[in-house]
mmCIF file of N, CA and C in Angstrom:
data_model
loop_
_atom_site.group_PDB
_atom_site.id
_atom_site.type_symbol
_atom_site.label_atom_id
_atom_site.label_comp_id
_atom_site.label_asym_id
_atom_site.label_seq_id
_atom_site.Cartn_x
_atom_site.Cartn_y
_atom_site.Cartn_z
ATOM 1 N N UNK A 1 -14.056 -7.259 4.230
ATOM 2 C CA UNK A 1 -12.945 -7.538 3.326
ATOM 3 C C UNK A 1 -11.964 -6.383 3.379
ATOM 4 N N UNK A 2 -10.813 -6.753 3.721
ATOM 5 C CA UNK A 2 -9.372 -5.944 4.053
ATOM 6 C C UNK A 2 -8.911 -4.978 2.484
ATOM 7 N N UNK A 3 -9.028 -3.746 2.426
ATOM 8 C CA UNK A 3 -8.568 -3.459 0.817
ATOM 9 C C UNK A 3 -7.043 -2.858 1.268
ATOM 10 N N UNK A 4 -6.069 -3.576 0.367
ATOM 11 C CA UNK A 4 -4.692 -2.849 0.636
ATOM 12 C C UNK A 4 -4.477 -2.332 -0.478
ATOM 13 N N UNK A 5 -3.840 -0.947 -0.882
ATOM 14 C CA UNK A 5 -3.446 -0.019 -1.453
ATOM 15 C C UNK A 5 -2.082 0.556 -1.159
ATOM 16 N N UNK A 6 -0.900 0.296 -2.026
ATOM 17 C CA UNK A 6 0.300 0.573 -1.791
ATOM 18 C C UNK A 6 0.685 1.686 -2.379
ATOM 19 N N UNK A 7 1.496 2.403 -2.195
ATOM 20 C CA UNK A 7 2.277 3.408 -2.852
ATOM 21 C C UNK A 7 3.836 3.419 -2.680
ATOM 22 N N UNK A 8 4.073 4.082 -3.933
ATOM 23 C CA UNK A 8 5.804 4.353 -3.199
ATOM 24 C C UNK A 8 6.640 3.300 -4.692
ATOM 25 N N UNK A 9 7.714 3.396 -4.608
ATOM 26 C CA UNK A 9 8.237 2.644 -5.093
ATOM 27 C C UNK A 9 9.099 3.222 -6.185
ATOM 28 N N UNK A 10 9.497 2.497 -7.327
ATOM 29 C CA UNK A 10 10.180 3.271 -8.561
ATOM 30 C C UNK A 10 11.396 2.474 -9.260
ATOM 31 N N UNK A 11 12.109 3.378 -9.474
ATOM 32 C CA UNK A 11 13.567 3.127 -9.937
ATOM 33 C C UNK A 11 14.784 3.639 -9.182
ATOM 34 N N UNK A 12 15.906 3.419 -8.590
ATOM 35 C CA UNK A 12 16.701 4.304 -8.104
ATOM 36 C C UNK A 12 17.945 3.309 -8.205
ATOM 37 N N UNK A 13 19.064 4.235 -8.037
ATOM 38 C CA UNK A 13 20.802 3.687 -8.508
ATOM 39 C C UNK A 13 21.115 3.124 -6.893
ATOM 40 N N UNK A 14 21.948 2.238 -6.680
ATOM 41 C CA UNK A 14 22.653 1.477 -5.560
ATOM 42 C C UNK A 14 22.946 2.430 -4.876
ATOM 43 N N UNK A 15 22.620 2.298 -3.367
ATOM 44 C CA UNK A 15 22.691 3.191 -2.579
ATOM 45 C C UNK A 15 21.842 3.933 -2.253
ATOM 46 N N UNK A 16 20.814 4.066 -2.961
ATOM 47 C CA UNK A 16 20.144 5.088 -3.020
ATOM 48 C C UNK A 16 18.203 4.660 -1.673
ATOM 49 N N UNK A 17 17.608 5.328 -1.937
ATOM 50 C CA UNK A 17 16.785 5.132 -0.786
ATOM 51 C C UNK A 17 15.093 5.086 -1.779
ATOM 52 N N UNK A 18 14.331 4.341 -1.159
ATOM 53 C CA UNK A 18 12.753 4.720 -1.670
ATOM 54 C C UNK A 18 12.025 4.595 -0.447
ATOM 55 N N UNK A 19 10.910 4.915 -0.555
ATOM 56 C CA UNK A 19 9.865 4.624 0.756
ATOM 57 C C UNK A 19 8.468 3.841 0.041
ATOM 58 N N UNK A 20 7.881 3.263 0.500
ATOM 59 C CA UNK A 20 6.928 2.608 0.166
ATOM 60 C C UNK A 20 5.500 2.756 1.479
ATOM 61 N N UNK A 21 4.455 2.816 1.181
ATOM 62 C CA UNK A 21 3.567 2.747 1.812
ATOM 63 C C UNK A 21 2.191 2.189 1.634
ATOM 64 N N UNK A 22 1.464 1.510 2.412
ATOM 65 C CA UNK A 22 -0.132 1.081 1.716
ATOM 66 C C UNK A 22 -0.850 1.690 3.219
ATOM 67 N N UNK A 23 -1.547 1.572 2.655
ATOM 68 C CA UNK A 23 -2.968 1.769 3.268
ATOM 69 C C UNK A 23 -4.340 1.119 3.194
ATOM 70 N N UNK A 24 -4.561 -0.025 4.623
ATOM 71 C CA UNK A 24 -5.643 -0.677 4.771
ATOM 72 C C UNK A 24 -7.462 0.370 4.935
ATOM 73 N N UNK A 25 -8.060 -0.231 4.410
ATOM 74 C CA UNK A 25 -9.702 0.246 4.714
ATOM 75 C C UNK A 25 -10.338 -1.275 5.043
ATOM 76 N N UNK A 26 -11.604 -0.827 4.762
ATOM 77 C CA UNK A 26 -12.165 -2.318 5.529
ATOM 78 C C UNK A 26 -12.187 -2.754 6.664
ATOM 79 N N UNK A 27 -13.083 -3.937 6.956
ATOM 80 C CA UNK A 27 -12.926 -4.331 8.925
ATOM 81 C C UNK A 27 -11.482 -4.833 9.233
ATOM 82 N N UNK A 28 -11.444 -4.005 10.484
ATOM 83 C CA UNK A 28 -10.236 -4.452 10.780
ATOM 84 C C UNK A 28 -10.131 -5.219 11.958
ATOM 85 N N UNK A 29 -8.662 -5.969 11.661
ATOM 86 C CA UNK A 29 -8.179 -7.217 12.782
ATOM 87 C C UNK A 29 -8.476 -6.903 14.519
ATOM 88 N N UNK A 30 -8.779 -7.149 15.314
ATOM 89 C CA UNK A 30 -8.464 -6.567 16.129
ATOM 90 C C UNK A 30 -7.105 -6.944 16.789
ATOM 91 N N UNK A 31 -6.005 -8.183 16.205
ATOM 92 C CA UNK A 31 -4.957 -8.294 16.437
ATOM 93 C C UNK A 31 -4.290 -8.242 15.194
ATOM 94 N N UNK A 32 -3.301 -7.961 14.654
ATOM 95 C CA UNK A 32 -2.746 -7.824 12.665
ATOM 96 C C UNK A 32 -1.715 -8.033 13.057
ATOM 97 N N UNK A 33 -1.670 -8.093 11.777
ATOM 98 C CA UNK A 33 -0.019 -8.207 11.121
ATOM 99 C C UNK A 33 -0.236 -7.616 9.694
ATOM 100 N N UNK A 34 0.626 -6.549 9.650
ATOM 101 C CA UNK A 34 0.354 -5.923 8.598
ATOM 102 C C UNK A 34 2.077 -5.966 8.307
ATOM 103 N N UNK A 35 2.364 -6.255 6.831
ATOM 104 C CA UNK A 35 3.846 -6.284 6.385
ATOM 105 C C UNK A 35 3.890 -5.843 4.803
ATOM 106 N N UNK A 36 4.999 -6.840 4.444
ATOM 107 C CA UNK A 36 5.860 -6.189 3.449
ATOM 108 C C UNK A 36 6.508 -7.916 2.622
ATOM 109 N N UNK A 37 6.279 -8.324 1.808
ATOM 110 C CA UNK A 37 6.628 -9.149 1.013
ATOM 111 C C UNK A 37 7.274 -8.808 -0.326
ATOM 112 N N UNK A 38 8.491 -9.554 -0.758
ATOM 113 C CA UNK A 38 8.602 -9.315 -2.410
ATOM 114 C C UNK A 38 8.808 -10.526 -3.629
ATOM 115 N N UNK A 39 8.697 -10.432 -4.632
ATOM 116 C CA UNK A 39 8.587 -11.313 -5.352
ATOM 117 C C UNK A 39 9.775 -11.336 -6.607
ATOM 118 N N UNK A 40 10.650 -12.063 -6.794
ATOM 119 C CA UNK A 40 11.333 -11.746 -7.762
ATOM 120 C C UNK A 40 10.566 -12.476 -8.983
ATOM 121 N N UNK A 41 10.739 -12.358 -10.618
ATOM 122 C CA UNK A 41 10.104 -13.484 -11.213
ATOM 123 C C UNK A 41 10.673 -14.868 -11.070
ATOM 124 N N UNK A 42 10.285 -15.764 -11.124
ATOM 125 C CA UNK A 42 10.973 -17.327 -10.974
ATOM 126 C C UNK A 42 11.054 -17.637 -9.563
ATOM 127 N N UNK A 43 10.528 -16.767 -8.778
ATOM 128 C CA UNK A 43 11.018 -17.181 -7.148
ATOM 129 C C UNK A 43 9.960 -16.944 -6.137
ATOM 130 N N UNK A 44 10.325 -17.857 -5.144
ATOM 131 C CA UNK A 44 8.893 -17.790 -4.418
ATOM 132 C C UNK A 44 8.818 -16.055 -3.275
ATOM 133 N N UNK A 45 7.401 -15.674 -3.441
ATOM 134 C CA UNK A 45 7.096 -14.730 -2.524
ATOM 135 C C UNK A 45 8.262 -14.547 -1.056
ATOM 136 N N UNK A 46 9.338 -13.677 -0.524
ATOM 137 C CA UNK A 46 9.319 -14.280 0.794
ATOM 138 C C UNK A 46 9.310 -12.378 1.140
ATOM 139 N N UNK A 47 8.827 -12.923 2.662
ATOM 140 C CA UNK A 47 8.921 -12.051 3.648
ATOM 141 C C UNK A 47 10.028 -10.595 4.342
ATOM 142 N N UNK A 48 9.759 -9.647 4.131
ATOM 143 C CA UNK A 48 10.849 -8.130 4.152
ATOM 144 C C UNK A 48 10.620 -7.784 5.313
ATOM 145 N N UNK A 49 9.378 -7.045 5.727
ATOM 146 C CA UNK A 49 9.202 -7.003 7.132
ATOM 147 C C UNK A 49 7.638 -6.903 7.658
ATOM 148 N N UNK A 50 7.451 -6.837 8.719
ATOM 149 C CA UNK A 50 6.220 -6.943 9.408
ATOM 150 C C UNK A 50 5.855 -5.944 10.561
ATOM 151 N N UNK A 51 5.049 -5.882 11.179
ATOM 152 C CA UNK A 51 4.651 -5.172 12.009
ATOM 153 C C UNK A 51 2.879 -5.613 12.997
ATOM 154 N N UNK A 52 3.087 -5.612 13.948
ATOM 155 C CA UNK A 52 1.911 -5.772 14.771
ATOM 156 C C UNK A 52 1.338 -4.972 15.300
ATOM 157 N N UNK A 53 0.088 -5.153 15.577
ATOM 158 C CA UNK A 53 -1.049 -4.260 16.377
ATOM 159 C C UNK A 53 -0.368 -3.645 18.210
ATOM 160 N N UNK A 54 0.345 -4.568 18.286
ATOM 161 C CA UNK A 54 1.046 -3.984 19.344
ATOM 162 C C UNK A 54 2.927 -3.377 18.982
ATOM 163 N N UNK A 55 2.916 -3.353 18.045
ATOM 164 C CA UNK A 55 4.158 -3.133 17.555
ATOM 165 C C UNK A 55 5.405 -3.260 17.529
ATOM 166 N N UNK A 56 4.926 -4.950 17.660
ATOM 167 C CA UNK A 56 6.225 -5.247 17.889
ATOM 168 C C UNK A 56 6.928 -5.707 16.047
ATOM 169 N N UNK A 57 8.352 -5.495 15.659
ATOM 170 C CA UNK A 57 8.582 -5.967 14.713
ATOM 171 C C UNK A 57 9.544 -6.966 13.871
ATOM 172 N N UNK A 58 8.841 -7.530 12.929
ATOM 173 C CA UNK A 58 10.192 -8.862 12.266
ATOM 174 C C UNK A 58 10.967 -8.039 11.002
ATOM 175 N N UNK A 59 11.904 -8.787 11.195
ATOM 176 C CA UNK A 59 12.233 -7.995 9.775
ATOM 177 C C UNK A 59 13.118 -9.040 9.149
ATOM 178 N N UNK A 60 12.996 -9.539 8.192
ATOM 179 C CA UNK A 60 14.157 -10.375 7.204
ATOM 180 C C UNK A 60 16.088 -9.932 7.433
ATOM 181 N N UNK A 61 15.946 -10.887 7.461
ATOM 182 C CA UNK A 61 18.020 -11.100 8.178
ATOM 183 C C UNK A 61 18.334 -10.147 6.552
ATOM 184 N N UNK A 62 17.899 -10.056 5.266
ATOM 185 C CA UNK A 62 18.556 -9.342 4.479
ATOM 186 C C UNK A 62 18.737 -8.055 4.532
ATOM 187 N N UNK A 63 17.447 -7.512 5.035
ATOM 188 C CA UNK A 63 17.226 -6.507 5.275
ATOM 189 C C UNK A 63 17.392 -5.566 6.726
ATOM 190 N N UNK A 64 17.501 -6.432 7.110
ATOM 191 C CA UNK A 64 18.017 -5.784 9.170
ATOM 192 C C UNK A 64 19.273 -4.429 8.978
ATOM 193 N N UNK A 65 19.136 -3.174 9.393
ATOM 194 C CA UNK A 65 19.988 -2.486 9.099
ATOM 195 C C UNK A 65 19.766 -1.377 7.985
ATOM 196 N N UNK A 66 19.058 -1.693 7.134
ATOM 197 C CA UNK A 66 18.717 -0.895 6.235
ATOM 198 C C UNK A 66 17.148 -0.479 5.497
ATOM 199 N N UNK A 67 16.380 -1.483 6.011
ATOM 200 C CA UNK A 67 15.008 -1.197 6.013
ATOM 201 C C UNK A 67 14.343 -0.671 7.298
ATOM 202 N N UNK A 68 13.870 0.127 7.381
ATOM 203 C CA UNK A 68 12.242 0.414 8.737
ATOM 204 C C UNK A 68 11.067 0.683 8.151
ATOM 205 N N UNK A 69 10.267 -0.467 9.066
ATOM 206 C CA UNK A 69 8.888 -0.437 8.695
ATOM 207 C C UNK A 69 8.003 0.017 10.038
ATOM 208 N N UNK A 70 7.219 1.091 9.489
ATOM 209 C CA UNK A 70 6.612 1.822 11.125
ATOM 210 C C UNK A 70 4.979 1.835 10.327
ATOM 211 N N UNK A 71 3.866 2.069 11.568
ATOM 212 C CA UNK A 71 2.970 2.025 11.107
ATOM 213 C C UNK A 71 2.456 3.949 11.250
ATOM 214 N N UNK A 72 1.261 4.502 11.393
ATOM 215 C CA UNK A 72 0.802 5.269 11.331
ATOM 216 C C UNK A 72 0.002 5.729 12.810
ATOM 217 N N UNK A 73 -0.078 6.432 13.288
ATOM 218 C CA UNK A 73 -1.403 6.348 14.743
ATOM 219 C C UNK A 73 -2.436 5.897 14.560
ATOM 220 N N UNK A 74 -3.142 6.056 13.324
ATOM 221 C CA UNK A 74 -4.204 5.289 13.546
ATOM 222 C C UNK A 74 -4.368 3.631 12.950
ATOM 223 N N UNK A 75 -3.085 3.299 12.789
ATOM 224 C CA UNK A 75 -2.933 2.015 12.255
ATOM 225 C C UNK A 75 -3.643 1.217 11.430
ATOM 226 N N UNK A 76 -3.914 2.378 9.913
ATOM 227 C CA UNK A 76 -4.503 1.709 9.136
ATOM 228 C C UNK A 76 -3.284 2.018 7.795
ATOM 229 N N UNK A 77 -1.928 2.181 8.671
ATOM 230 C CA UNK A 77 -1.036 2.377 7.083
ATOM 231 C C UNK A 77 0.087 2.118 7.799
ATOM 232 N N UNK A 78 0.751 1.416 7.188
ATOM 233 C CA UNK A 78 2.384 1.185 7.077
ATOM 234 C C UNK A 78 3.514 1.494 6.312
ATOM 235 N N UNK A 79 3.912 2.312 6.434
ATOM 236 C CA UNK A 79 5.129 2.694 5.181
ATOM 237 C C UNK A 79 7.033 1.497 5.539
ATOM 238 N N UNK A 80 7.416 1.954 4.740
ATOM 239 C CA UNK A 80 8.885 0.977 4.239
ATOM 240 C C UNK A 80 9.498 1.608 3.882
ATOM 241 N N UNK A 81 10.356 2.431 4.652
ATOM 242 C CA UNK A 81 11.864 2.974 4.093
ATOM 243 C C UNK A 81 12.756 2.251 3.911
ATOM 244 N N UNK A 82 13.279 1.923 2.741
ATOM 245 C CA UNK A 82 14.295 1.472 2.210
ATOM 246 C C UNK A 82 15.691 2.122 1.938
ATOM 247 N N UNK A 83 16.673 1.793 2.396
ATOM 248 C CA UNK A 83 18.019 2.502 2.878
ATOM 249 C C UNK A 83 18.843 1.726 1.787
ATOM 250 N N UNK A 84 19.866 2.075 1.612
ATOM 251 C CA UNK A 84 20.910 1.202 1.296
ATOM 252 C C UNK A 84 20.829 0.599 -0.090
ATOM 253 N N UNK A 85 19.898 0.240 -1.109
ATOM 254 C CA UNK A 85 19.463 -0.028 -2.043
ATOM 255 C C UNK A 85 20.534 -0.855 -3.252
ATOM 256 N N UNK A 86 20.663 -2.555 -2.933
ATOM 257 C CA UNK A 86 20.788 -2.818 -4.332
ATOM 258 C C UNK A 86 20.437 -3.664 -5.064
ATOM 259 N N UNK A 87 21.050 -4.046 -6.022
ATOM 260 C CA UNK A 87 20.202 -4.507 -7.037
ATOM 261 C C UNK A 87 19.498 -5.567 -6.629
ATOM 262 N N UNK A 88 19.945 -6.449 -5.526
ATOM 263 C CA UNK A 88 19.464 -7.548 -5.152
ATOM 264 C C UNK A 88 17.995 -7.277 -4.226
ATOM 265 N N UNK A 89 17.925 -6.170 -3.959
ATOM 266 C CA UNK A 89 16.992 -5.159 -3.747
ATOM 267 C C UNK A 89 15.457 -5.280 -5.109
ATOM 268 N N UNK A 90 15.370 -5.556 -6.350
ATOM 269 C CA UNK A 90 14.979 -5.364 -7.134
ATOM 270 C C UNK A 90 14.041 -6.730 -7.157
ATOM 271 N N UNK A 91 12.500 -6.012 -7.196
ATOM 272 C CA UNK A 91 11.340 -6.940 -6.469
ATOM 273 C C UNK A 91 10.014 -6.084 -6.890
ATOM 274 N N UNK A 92 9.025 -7.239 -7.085
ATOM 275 C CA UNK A 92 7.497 -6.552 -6.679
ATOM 276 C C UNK A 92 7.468 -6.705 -5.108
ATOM 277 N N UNK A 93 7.543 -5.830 -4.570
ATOM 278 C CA UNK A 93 6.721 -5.462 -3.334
ATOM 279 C C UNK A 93 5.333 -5.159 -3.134
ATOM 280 N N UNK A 94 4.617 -6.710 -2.632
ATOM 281 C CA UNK A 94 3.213 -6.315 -2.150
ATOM 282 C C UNK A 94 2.853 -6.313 -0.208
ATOM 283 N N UNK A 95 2.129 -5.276 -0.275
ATOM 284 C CA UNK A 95 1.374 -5.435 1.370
ATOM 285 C C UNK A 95 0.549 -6.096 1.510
ATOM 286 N N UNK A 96 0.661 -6.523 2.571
ATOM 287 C CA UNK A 96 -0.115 -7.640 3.290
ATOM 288 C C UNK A 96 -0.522 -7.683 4.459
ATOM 289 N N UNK A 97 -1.461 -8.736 4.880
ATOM 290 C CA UNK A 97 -2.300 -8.180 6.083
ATOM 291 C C UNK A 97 -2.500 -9.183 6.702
ATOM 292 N N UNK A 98 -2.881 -9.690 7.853
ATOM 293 C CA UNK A 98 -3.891 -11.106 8.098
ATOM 294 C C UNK A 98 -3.382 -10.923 9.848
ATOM 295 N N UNK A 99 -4.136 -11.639 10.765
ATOM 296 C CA UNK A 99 -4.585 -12.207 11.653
ATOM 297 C C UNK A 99 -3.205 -12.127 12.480
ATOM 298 N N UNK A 100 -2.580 -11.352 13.829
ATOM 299 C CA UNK A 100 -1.526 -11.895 14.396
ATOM 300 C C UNK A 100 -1.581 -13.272 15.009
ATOM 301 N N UNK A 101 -1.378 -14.370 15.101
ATOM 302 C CA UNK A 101 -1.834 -15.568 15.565
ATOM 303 C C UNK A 101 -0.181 -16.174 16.825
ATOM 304 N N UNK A 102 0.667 -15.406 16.795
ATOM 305 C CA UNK A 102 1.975 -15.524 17.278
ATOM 306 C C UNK A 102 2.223 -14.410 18.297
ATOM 307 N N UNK A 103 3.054 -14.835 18.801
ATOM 308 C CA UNK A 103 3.935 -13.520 19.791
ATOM 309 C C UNK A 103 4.729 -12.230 18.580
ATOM 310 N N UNK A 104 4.802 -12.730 17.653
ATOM 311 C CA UNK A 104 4.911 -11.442 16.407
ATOM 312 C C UNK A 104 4.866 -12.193 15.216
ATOM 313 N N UNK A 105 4.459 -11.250 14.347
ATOM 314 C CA UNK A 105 4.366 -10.901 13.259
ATOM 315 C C UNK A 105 5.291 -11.999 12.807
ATOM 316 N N UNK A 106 5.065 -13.524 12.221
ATOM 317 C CA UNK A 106 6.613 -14.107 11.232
ATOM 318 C C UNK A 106 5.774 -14.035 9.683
ATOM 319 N N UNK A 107 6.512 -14.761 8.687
ATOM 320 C CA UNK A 107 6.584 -14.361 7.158
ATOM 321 C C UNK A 107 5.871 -15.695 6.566
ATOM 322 N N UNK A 108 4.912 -16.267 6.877
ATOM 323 C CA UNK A 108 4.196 -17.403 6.412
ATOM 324 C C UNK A 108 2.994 -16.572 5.889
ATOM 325 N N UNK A 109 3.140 -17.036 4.414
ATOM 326 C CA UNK A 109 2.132 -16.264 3.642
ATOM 327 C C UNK A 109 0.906 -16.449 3.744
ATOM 328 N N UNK A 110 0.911 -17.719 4.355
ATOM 329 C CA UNK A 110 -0.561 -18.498 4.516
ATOM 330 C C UNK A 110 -1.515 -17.879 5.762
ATOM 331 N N UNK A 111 -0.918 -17.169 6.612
ATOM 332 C CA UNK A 111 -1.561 -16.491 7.753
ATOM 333 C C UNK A 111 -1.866 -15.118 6.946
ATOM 334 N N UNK A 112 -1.254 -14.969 5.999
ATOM 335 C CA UNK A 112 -1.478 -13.416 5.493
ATOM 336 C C UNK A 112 -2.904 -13.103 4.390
ATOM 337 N N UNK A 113 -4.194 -12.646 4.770
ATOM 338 C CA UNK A 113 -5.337 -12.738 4.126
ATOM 339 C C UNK A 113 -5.719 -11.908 2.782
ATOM 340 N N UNK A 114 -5.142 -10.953 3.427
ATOM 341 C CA UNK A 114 -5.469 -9.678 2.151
ATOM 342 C C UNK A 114 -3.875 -9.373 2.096
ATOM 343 N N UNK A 115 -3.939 -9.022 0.567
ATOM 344 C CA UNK A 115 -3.130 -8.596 -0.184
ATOM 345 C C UNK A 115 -3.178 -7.375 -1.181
ATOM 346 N N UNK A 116 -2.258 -6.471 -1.198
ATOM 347 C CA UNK A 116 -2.417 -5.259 -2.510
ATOM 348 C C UNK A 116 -1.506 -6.052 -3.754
ATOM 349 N N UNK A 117 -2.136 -4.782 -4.895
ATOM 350 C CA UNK A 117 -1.557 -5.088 -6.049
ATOM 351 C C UNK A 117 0.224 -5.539 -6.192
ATOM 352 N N UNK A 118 0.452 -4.931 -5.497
ATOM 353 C CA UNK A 118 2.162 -4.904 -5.787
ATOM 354 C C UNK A 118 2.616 -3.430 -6.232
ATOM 355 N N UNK A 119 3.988 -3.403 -6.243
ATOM 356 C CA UNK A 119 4.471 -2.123 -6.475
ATOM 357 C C UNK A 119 6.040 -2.709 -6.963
ATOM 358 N N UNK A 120 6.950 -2.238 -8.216
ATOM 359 C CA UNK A 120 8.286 -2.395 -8.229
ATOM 360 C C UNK A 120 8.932 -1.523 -7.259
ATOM 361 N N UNK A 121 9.684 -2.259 -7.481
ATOM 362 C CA UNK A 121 11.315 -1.724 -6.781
ATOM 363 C C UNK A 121 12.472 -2.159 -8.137
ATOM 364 N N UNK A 122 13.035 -1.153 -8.579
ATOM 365 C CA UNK A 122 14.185 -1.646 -8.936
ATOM 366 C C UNK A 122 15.196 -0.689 -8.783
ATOM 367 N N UNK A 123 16.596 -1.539 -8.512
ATOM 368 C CA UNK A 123 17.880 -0.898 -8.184
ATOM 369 C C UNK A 123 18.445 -1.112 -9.302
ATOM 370 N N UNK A 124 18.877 -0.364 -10.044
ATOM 371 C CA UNK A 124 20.172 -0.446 -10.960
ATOM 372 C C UNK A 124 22.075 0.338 -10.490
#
């Protein structure tokens, strides 16, 4: 069983930058997809960015330009720099994990197995 553990996150003014990071334990994939989802209230979960065991990466058309998501060498952590920051920016961000089953990493939650708590983001 996959345990994800996020960090990072907060409060910050438009423009401004946060980083986010989790960290997987547990057996691991020998192909992943390890990403980045957010949740506003009233709205469904969607997809920020992703990353694969071979590293290749997706990233949401909102975010292209102002987010990077990189993993770690030993590829049991992914962090999320967040650039550019606004309000529309303002989300639970949870990590996520599951099975690469594609030529990369896409944002169907249903391939995604393990999940962390969540973490805010908000832009004011």
């Amino acid at each position: 069983h996959v345990q994800l553990v996020e960090s990072g996150g907060g409060s910050v003014q438009t423009g401004g930058s946060l980083k986010l990071s989790c960290r997987a334990s547990g057996p691991a994939y020998s192909e992943y997809c390890m990403g980045w989802f957010r949740q506003v209230p009233g709205e469904e979960r969607e997809g920020v960015a992703a990353i694969d065991s071979d590293g290749i990466i997706n990233y949401a058309d909102s975010v292209k330009g102002r987010f990077t998501i990189s993993q770690d060498d030993a590829k049991n952590a992914i962090n999320l720099q967040m650039n550019s920051l606004t309000p529309e920016d303002t989300a639970m961000n949870y990590c996520a994990a599951g099975e690469l089953t594609s030529w990369r990493c896409e944002f169907d939650r249903a391939e995604y197995r393990n999940w962390g708590q969540g973490t805010q983001v908000t832009v004011s």
